PDB file of C-alpha atoms in Angstrom:
ATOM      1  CA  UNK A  19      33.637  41.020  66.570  1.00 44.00           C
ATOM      2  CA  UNK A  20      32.329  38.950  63.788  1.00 44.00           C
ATOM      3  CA  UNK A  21      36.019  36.361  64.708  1.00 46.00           C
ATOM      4  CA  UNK A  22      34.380  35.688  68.015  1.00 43.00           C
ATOM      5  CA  UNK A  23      30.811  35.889  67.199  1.00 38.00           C
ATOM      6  CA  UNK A  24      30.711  32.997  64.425  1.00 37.00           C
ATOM      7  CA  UNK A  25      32.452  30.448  66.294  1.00 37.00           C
ATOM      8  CA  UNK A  26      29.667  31.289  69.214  1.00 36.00           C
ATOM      9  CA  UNK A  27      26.686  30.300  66.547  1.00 34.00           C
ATOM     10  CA  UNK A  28      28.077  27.402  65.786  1.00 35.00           C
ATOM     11  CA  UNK A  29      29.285  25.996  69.003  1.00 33.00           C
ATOM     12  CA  UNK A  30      25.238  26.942  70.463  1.00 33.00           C
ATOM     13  CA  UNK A  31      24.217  25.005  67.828  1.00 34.00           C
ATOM     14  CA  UNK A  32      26.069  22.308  67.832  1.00 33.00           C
ATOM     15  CA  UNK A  33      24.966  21.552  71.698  1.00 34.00           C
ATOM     16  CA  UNK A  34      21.371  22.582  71.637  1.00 36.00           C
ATOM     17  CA  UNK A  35      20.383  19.851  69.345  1.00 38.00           C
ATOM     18  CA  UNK A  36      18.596  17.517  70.767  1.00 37.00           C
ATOM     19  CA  UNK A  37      20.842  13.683  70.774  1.00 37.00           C
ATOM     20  CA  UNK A  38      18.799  10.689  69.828  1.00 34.00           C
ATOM     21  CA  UNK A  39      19.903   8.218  71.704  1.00 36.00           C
ATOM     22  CA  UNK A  40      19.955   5.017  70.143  1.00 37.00           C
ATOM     23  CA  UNK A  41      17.251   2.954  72.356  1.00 37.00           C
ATOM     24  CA  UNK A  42      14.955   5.445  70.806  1.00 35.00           C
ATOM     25  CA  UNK A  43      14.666   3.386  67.860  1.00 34.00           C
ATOM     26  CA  UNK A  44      13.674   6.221  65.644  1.00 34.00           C
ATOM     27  CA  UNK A  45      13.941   5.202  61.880  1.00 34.00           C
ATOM     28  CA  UNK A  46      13.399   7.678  58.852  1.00 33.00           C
ATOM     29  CA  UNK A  47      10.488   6.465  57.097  1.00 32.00           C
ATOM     30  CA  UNK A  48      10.629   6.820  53.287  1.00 33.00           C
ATOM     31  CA  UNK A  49       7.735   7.065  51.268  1.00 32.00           C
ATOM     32  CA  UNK A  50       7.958   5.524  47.659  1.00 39.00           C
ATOM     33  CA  UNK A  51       6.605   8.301  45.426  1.00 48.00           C
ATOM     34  CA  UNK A  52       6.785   9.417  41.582  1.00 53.00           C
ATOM     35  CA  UNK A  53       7.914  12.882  41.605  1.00 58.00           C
ATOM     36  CA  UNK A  54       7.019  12.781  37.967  1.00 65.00           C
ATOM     37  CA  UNK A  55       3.490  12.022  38.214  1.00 62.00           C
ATOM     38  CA  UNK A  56       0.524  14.089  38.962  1.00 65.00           C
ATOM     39  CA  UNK A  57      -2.813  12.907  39.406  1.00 68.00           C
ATOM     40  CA  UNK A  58      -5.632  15.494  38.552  1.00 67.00           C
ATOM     41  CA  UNK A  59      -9.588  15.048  39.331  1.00 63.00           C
ATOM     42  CA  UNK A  60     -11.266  13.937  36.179  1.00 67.00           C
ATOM     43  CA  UNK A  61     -14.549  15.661  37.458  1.00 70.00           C
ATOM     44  CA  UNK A  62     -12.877  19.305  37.537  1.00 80.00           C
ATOM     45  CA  UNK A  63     -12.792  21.568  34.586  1.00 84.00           C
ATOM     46  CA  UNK A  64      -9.042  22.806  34.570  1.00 88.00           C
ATOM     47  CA  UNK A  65      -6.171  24.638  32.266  1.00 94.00           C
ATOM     48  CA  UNK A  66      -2.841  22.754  32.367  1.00 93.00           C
ATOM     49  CA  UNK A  67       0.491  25.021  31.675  1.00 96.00           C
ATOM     50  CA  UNK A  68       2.843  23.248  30.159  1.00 95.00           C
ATOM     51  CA  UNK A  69       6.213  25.093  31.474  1.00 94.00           C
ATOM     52  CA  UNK A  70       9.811  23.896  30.013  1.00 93.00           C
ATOM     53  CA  UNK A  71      12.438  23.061  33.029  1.00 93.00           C
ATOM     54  CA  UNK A  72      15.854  24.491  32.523  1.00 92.00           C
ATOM     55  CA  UNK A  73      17.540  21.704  31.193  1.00 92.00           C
ATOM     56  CA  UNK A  74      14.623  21.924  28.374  1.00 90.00           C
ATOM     57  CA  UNK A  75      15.651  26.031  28.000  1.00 90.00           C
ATOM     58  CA  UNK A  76      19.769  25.197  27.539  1.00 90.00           C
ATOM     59  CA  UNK A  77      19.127  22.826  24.987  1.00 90.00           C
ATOM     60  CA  UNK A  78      16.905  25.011  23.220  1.00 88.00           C
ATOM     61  CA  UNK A  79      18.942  27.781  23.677  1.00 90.00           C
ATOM     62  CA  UNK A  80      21.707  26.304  21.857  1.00 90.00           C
ATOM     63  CA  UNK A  81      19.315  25.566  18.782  1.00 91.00           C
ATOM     64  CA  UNK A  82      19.454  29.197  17.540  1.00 89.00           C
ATOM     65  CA  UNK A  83      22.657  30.677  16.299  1.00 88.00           C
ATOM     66  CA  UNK A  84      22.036  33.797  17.742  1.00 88.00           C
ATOM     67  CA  UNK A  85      21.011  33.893  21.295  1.00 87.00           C
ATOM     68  CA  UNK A  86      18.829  37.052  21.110  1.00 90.00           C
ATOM     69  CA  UNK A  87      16.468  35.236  18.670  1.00 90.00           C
ATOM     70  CA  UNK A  88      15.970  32.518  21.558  1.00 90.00           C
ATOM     71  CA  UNK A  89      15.554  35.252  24.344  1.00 91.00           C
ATOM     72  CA  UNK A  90      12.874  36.890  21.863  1.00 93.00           C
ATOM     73  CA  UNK A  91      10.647  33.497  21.273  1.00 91.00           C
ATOM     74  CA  UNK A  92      10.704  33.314  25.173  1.00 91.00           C
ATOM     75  CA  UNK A  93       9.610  36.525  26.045  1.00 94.00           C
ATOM     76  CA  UNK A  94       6.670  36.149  23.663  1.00 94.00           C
ATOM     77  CA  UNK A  95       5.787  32.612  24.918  1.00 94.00           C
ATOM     78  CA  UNK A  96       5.899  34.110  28.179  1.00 94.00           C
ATOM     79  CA  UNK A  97       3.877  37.146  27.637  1.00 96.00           C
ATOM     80  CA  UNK A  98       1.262  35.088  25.556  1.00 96.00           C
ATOM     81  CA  UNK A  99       1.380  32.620  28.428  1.00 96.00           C
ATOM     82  CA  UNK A 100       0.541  35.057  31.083  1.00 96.00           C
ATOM     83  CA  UNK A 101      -2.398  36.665  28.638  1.00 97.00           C
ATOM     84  CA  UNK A 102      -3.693  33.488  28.650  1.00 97.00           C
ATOM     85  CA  UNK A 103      -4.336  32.723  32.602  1.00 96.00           C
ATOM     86  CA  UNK A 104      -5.370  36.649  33.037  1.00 96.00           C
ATOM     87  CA  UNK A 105      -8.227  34.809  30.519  1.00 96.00           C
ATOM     88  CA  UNK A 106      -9.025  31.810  32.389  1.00 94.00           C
ATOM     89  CA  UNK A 107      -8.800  33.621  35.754  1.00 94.00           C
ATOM     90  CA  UNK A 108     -11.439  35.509  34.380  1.00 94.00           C
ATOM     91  CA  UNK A 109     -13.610  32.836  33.713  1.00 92.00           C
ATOM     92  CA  UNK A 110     -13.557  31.234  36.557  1.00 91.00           C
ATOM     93  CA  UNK A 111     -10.913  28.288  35.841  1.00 92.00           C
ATOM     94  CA  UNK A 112      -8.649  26.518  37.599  1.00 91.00           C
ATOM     95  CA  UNK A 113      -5.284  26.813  36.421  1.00 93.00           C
ATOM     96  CA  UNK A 114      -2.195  23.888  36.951  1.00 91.00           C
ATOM     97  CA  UNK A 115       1.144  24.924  35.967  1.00 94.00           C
ATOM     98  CA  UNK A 116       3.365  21.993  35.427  1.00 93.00           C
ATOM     99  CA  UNK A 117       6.554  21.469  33.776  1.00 93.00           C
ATOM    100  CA  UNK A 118       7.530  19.067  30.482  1.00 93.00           C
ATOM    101  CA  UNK A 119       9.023  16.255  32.244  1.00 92.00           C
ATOM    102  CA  UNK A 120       5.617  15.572  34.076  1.00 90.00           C
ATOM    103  CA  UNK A 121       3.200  12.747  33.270  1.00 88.00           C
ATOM    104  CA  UNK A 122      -0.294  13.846  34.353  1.00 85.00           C
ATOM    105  CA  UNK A 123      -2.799  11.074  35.196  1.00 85.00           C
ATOM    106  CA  UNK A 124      -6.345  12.209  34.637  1.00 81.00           C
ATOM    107  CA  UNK A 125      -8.958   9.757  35.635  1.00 81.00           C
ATOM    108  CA  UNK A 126      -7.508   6.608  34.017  1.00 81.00           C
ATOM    109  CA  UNK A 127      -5.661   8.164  31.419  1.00 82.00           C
ATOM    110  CA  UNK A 128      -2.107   8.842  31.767  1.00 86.00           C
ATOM    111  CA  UNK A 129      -0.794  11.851  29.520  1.00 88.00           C
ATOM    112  CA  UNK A 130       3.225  12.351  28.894  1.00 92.00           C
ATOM    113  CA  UNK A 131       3.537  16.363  28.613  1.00 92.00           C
ATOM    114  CA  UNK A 132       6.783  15.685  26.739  1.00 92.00           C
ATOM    115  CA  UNK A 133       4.396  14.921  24.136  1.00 93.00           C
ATOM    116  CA  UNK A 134       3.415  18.469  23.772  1.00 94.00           C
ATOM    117  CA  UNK A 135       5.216  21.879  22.921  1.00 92.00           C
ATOM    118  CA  UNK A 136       6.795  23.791  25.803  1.00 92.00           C
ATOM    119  CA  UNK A 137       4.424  27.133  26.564  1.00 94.00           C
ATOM    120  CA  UNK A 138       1.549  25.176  25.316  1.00 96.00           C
ATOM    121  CA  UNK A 139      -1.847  24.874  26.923  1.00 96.00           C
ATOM    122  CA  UNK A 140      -3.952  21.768  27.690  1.00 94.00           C
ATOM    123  CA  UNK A 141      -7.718  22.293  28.295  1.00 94.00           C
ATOM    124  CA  UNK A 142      -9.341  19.706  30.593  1.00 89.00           C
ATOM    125  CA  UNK A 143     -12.746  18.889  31.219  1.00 88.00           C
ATOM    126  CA  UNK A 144     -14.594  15.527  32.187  1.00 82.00           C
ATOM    127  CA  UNK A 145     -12.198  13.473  30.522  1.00 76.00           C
ATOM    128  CA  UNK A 146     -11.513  15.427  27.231  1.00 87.00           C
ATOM    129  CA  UNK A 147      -8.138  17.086  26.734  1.00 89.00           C
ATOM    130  CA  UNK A 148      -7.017  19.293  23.888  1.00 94.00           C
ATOM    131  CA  UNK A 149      -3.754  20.779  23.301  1.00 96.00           C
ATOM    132  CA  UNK A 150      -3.748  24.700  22.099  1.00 97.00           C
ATOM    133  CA  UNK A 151      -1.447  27.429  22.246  1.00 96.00           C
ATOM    134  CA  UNK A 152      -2.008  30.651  24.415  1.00 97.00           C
ATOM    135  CA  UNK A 153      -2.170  33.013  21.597  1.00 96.00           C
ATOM    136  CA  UNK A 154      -5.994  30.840  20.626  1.00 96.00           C
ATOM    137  CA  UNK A 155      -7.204  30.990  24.027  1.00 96.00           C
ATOM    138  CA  UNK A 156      -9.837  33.295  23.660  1.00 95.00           C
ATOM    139  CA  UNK A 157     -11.266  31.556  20.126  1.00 95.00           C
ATOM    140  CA  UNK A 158     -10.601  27.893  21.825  1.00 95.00           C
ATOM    141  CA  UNK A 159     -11.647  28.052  25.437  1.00 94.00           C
ATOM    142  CA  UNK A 160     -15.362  29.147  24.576  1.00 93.00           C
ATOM    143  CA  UNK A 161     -15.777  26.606  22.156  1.00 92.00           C
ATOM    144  CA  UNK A 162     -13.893  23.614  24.489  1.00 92.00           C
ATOM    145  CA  UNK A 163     -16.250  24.665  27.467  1.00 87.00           C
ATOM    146  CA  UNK A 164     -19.250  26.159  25.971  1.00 85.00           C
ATOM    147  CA  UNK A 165     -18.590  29.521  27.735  1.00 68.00           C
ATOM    148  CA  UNK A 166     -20.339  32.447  26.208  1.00 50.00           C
ATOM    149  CA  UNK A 167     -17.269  34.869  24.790  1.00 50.00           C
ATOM    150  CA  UNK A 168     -17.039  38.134  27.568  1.00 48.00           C
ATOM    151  CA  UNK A 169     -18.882  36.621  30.453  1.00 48.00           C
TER     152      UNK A 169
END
């Protein structure tokens, strides 16, 4: 059954696409665009997640002799990582996850996240920017936004 059936698929597929015929001039358009950078509103109040890629995880991974003590610095950056946007979610602010590679452009400033730790934090409001970790989220985040503490 499945000898027979495959062959089908393929040979309905290969005839119900649709030919472009060649006085149909269609071109693919590309678009110039920089994967790498993200523009963010200045105006908006905003907690950026600085995530590693996976090239950025093998080459740490092969920092530590022993792999466990690698797979135990992750899991904590992870768990502090998600205490820290249960936080912000709670008061009310926007969160951006974007990995290490990146280059953020905030109003007129451009900002290299290679710059910063992997699993770190940056806090952004009306042009300021500060760099914390998740585990000082709840001291930091008050202070950089004048929240009250337990809204």
């Amino acid at each position: 059954m499945k000898k027979i059936f495959l062959p089908f698929v393929a040979f309905t597929f290969l005839f119900s696409c649709k030919k472009i015929n060649e006085k149909d001039n269609i071109k693919p358009q590309t678009v110039k665009k920089d994967e790498n950078l993200k523009i963010l509103d200045e105006n908006k109040d905003f907690v950026i997640f600085i995530h590693p890629t996976s090239h950025y995880l093998d080459s740490l991974k092969k920092t530590y002799k022993n792999e466990d003590d690698f797979y135990t610095i992750a899991d904590d950056a992870n768990y502090y990582t998600a205490e820290a946007g249960e936080y912000i979610l709670k008061n009310n602010i926007d969160r951006i996850d974007i990995e290490i590679d990146k280059t953020i452009k905030i109003g007129k400033i451009n900002i290299k996240l290679s710059q910063y730790k992997p699993w770190s934090l940056l806090l952004c409001a009306k042009g300021k920017v500060k760099n914390i970790y998740p585990v000082d989220i709840e001291d930091e985040l008050p202070k950089f936004y004048g929240i009250i503490k337990n809204r």
